[in-house]
Coordinates of C-alpha atoms and ligand atoms in Angstrom, one line a residue:
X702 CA 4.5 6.1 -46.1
X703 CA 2.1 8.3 -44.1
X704 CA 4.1 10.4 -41.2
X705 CA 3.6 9.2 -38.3
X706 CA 1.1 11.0 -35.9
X707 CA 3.0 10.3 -32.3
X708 CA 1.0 10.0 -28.8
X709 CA 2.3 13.0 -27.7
X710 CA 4.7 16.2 -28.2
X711 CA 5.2 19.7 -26.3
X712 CA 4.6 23.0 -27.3
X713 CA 7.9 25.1 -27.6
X714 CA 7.4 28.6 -28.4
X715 CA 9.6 31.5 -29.1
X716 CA 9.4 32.8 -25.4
X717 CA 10.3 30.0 -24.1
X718 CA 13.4 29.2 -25.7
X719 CA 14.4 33.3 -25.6
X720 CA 14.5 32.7 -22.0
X721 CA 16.6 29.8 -21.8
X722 CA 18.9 31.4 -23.8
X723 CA 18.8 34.3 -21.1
X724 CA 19.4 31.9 -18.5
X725 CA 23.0 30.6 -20.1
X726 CA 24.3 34.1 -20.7
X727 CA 23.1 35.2 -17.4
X728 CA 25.6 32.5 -16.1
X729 CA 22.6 31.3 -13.1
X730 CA 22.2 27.8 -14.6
X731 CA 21.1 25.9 -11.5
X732 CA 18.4 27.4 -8.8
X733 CA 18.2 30.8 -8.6
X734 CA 15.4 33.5 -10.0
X735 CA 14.2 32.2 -12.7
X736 CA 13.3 29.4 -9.9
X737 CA 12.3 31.8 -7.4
X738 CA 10.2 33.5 -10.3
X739 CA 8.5 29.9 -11.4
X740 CA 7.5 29.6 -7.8
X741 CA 5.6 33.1 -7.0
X742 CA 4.1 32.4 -10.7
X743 CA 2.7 29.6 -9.5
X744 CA 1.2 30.1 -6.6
X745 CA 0.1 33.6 -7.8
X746 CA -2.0 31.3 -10.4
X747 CA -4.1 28.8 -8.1
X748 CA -4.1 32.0 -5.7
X749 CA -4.1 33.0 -2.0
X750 CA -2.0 31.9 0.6
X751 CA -0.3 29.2 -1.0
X752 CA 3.2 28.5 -0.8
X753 CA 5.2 26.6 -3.8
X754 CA 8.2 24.5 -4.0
X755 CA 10.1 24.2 -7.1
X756 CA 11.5 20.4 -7.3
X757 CA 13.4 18.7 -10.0
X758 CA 10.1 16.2 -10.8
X759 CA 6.7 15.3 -9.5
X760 CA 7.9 12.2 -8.2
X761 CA 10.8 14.0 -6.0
X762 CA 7.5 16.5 -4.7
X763 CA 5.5 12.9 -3.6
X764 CA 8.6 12.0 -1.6
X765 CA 9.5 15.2 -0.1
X766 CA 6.0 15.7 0.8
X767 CA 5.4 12.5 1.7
X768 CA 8.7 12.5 4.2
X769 CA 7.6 16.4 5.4
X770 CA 4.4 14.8 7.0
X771 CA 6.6 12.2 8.6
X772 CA 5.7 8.8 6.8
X773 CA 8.5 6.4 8.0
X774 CA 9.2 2.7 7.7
X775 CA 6.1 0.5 8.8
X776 CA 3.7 3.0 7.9
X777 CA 0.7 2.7 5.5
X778 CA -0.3 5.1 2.7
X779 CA -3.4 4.3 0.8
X780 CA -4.2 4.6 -3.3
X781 CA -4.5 3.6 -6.5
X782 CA -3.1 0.9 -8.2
X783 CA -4.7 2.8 -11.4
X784 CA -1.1 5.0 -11.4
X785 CA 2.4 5.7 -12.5
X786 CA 4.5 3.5 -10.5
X787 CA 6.0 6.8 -9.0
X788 CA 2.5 7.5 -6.8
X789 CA 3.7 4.5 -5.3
X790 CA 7.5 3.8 -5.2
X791 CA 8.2 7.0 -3.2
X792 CA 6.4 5.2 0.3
X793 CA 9.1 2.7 -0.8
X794 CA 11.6 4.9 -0.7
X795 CA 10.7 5.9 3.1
X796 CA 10.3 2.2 3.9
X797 CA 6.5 2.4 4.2
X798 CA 3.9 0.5 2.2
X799 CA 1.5 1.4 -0.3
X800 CA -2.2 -0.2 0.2
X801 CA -3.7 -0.2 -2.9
X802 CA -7.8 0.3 -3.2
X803 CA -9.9 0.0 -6.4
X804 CA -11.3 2.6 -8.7
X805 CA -14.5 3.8 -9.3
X806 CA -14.6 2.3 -12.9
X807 CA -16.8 5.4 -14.2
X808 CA -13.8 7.9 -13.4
X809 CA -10.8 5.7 -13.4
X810 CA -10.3 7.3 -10.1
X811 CA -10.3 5.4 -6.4
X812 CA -13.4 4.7 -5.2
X813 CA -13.8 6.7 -1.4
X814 CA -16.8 3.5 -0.3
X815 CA -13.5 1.1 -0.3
X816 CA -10.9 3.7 1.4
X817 CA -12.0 3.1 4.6
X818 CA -12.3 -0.4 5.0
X819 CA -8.2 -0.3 3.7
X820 CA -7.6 1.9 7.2
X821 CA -5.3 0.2 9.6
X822 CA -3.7 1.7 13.0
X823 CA -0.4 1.8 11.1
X824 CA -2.6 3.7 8.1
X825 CA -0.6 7.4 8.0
X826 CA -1.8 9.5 4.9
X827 CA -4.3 8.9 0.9
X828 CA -2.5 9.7 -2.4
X829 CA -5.2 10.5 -4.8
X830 CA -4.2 10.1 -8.1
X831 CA -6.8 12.9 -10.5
X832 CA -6.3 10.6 -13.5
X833 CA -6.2 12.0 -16.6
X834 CA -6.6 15.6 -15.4
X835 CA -10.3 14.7 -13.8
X836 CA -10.7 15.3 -10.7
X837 CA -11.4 12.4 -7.7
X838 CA -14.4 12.7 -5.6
X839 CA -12.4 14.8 -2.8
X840 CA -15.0 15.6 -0.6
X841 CA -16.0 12.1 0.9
X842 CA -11.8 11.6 0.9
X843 CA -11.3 14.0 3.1
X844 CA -14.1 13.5 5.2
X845 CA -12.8 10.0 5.4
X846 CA -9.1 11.6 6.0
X847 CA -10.1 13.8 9.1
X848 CA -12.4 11.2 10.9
X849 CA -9.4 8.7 10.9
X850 CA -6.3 11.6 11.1
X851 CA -4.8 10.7 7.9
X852 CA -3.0 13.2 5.9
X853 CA -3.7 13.9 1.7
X854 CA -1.1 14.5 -0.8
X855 CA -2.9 14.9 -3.7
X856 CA -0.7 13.5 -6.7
X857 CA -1.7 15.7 -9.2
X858 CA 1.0 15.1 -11.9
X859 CA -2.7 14.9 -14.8
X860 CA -4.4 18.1 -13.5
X861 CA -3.2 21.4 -14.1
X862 CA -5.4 23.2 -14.5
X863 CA -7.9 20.9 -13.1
X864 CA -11.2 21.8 -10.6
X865 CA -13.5 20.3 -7.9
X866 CA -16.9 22.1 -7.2
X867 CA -15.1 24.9 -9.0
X868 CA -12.3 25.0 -6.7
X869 CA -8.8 24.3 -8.6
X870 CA -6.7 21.7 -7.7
X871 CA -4.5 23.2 -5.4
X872 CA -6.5 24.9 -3.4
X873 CA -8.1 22.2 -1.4
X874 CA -8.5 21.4 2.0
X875 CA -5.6 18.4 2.2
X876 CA -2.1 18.8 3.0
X877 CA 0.0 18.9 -0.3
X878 CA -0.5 18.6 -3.8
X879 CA 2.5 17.8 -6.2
X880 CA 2.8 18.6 -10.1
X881 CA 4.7 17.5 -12.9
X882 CA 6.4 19.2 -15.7
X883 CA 7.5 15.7 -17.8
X884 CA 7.2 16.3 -21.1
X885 CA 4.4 15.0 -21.8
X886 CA 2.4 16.8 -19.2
X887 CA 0.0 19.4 -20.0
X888 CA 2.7 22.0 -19.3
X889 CA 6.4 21.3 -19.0
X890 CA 9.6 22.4 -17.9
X891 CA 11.3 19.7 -19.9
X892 CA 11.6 17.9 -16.4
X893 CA 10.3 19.7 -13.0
X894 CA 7.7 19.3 -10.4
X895 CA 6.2 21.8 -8.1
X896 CA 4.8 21.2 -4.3
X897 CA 2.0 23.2 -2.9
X898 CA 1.0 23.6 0.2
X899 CA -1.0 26.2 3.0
X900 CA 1.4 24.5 5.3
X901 CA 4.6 26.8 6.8
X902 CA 5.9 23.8 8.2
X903 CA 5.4 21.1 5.3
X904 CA 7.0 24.1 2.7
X905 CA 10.2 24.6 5.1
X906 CA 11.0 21.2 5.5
X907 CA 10.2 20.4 1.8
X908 CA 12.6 23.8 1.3
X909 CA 15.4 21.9 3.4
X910 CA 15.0 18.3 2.0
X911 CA 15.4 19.9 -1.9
X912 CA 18.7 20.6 -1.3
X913 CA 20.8 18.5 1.0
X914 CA 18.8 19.7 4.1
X915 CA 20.4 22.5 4.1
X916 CA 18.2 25.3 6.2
X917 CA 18.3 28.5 4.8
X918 CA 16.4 30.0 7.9
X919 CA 20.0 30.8 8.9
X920 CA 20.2 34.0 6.5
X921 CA 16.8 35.3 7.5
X922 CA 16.9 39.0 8.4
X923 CA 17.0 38.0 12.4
X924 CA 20.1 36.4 11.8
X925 CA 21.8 38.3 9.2
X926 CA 24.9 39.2 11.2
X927 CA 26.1 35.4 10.0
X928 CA 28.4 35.0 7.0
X929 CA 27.1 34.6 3.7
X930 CA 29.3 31.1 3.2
X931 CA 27.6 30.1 6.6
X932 CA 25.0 27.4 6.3
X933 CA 23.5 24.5 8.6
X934 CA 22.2 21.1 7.7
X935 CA 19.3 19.5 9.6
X936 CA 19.2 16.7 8.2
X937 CA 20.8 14.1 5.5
X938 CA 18.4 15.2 2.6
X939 CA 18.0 14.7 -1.3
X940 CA 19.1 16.7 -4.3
X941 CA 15.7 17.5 -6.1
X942 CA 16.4 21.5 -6.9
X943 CA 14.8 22.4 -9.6
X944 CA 17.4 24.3 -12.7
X945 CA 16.8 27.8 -13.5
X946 CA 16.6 26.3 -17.2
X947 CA 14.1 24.2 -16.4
X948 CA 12.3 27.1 -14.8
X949 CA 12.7 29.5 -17.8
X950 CA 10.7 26.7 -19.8
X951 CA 8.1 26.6 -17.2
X952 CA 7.3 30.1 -16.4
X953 CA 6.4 30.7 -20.3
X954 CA 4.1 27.2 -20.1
X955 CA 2.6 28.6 -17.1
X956 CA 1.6 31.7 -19.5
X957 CA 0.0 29.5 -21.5
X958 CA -2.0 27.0 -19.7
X959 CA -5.6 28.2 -19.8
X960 CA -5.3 28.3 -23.6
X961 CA -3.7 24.8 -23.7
X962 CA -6.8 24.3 -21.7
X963 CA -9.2 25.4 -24.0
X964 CA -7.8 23.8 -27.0
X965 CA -7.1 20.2 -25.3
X966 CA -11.0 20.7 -24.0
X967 CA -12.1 21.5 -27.5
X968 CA -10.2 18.6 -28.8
X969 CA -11.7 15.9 -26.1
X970 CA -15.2 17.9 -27.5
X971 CA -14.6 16.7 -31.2
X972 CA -13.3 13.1 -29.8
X973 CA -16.6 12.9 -28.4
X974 CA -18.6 14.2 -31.1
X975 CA -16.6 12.1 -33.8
X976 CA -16.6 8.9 -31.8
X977 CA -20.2 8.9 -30.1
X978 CA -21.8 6.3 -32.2
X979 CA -18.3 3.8 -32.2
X980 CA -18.8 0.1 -29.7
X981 CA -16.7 2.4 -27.2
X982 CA -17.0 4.1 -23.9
X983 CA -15.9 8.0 -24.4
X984 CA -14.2 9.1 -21.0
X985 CA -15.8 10.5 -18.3
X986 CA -16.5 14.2 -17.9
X987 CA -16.5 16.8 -15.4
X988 CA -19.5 17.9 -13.7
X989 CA -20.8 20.7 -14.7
X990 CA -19.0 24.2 -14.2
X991 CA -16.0 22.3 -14.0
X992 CA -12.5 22.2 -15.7
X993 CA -10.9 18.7 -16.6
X994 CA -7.0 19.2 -18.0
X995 CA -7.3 16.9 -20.4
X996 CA -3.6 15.7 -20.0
X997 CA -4.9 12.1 -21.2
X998 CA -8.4 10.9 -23.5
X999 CA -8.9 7.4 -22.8
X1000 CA -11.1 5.2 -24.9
X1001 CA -12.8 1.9 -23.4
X1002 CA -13.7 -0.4 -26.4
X1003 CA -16.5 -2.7 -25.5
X1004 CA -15.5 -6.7 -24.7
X1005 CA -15.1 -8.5 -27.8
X1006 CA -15.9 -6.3 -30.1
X1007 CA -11.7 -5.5 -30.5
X1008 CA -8.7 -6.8 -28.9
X1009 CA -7.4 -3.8 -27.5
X1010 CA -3.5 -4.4 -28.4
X1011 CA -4.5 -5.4 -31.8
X1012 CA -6.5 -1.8 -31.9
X1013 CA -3.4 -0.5 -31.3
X1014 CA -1.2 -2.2 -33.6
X1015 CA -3.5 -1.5 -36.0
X1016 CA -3.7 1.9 -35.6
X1017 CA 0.2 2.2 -35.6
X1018 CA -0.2 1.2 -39.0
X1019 CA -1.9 3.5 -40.0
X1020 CA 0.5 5.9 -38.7
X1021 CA -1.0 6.5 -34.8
X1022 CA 0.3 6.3 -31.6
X1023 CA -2.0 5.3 -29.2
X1024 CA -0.6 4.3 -25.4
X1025 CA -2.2 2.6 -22.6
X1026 CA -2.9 4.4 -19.2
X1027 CA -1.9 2.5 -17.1
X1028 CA -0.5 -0.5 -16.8
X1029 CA -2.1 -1.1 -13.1
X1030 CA 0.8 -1.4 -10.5
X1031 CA -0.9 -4.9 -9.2
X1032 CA 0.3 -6.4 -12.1
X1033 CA 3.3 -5.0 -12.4
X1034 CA 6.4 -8.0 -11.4
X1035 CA 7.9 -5.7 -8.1
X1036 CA 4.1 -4.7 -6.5
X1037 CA 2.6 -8.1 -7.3
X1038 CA 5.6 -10.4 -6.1
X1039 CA 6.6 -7.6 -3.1
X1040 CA 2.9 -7.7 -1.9
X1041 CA 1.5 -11.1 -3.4
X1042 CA -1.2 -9.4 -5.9
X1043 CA -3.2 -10.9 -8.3
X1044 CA -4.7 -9.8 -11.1
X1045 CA -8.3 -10.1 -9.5
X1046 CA -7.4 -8.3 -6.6
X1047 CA -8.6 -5.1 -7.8
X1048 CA -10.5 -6.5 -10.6
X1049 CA -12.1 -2.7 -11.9
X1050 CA -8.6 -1.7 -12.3
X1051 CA -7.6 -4.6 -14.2
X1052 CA -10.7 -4.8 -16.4
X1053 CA -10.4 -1.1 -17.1
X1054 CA -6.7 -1.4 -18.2
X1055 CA -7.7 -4.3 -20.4
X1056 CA -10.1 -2.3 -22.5
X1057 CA -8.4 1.0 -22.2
X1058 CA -6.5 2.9 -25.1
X1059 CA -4.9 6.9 -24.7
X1060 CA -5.8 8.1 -27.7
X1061 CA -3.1 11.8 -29.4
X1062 CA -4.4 15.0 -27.9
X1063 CA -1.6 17.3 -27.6
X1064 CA -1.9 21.3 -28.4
X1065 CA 0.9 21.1 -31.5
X1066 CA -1.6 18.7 -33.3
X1067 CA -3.4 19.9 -35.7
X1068 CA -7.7 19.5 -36.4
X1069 CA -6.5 17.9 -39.9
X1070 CA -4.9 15.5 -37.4
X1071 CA -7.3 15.0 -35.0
X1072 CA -9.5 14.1 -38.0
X1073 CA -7.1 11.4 -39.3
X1074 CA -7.0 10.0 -35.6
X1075 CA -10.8 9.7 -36.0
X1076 CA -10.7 8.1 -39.8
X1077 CA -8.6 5.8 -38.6
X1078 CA -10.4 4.5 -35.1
X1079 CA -13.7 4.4 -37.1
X1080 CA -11.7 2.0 -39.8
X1081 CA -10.2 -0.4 -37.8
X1082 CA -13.4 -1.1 -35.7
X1083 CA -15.3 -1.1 -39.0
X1084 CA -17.0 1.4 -38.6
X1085 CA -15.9 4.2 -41.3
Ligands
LIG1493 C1 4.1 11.6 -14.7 C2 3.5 11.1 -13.4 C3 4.2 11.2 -12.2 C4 5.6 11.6 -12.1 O1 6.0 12.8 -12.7 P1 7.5 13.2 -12.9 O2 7.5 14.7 -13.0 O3 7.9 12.5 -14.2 O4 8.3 12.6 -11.7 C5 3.5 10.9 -11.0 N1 2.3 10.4 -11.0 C6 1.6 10.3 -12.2 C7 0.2 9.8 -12.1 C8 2.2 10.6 -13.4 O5 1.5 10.4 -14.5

């Protein structure tokens, strides 16, 4: 039996595992300046004036950042129900509703012509979701955003590095922007997410909420005549702190993510090349000058030329993991029952997920593999 290629898998180098390793003898196992380290890294790499938050995943940063600009219970966030469930669980979490708005089926992304029409007085802040590390059309979003007052948090859990009119995703003119270090990311920390914002405000009270809402402003140099066990909490807040292990991964990643870049691009290159001629729609690219992360290369086989779970099946048997991204949240039993949604509500989402397959790109796999992926698409659509 063939091994088996899987869907995805990080890359682990030396460094990174040295530095772990430093971590546990240093005895500084939870937050501290590995942490501190990952943060100034961070922001040092999308530049400026940015600040960053360390948090223990992307879906604690959407929260935090989410309860920072002061959605509460009642309120309305619009976005895609082409998403994780996490874009969209965390307005649950502060009793607030999502509103979901079709994609753009070209991009997979939302569509900005049907955000506004989805604006109510109760309508508070837009999630954009860059699916698949390519970027959503931000300009007319936040036009949109500061004609109506709403705030952005970009969701940008696919897109590092990722740009928009060759600014990087992180840089933009919207409020926060939250990304994840799962392992399957395009770098990763094993778990970890990091928040960043231009905002003082938003980045202290995302600072508090981490870690129990505890305010650290207490030890600043104004005040220094308190104890050091002296401490005040503002508030009854979460424990999302990011692990100085988990930070000794990511600082290393961080290293290496223009050349994880580079090779994921060059692999979505020879996807394209490979596949061109197939009864298939290759994924959308960037505009010109620039950079997709390539965290996901999604294939749209054409209507009845292949079933697309039998694509699959058949290419797990030939020793491929494929995956589906995503599994709209509209259909998914809580979002359709909590907010009666039918399949047809959002009927690009749903006819993209039905013809949409994830096809391996990871930087640990190999060309010889990449070319067995392609042998084996090119087979079972009969085509080889
Ligand atoms: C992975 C993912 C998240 C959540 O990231 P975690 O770090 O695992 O919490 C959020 N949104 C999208 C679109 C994702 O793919």
């Amino acid at each position: 039996m063939m091994n088996f290629l899987p869907f995805a898998l990080p890359d682990i180098g030396e460094d990174e595992i040295n530095e772990v390793v430093d971590s546990l003898r240093s005895c500084w196992l939870t937050t501290g300046p590995k942490c501190k380290q990952f943060e100034q890294d961070f922001a040092g790499f999308l530049g400026d004036d940015l600040k960053a938050v360390a948090v223990s995943s992307a879906t604690a940063g959407l929260h935090l950042a989410l309860e920072a600009i002061g959605v509460g219970a009642g309120d309305e966030v619009i976005t895609t129900p082409y998403t994780f469930t996490a874009t969209a669980e965390v307005i649950r979490y502060l009793g607030a509703h999502p509103v979901f708005v079709d994609i753009d089926p070209q991009t997979f992304n939302i569509d900005p012509e049907n955000i506004e029409r989805a604006i109510t007085s109760r309508t508070k802040a837009i999630i954009p979701v860059h699916f698949a590390g390519l970027a959503c059309a931000m300009n007319p979003i936040i036009t949109v955003a500061k004609k109506y007052g709403l705030k952005i948090i970009e969701d940008a859990a696919h897109s590092f590095p990722t740009s928009y009119k060759e600014k990087m995703i992180g840089t933009l003119d919207t409020d926060a922007v939250v990304f994840s270090f799962y392992a399957t990311k395009t770098i990763t920390a094993g778990e970890g997410g990091m928040i960043l914002t231009r905002n003082q405000d938003i980045a202290k009270r995302c600072r508090a909420m981490r870690l129990h809402g505890i305010n650290r402003d207490v030890f600043d140099r104004y005040t220094s005549a308190k104890p050091a066990w002296y401490y005040e909490v503002i508030a009854p807040g979460y424990k999302y702190n990011l692990t100085d292990l988990a930070a000794s991964i990511g600082i290393h990643q961080l290293k290496k993510a223009w050349l994880f870049q580079k090779r994921r691009q060059e692999m979505a290159r020879i996807y394209d090349q490979e596949l061109s001629d197939l009864p298939l729609k290759l994924p959308p690219k960037p505009s010109a000058g620039d950079i997709h992360s390539w965290h996901l290369y999604v294939l749209r086989l054409n209507e009845g030329i292949s079933d697309r779970d039998s694509f699959i099946q058949q290419m797990a048997k030939k020793g491929i993991g494929c995956s589906v991204h995503f599994i709209p949240l509209h259909i998914q039993p809580y979002w359709a029952e909590m907010y009666n949604l039918r399949p047809e509500d959002f009927p690009k989402a749903y006819a993209t997920y039905l013809s949409a397959v994830s096809l391996p790109i990871y930087t640990k796999m190999s060309e010889e593999d990449q070319y067995r992926v392609i042998k084996s698409v090119r087979e079972v659509l009969g085509c080889s």
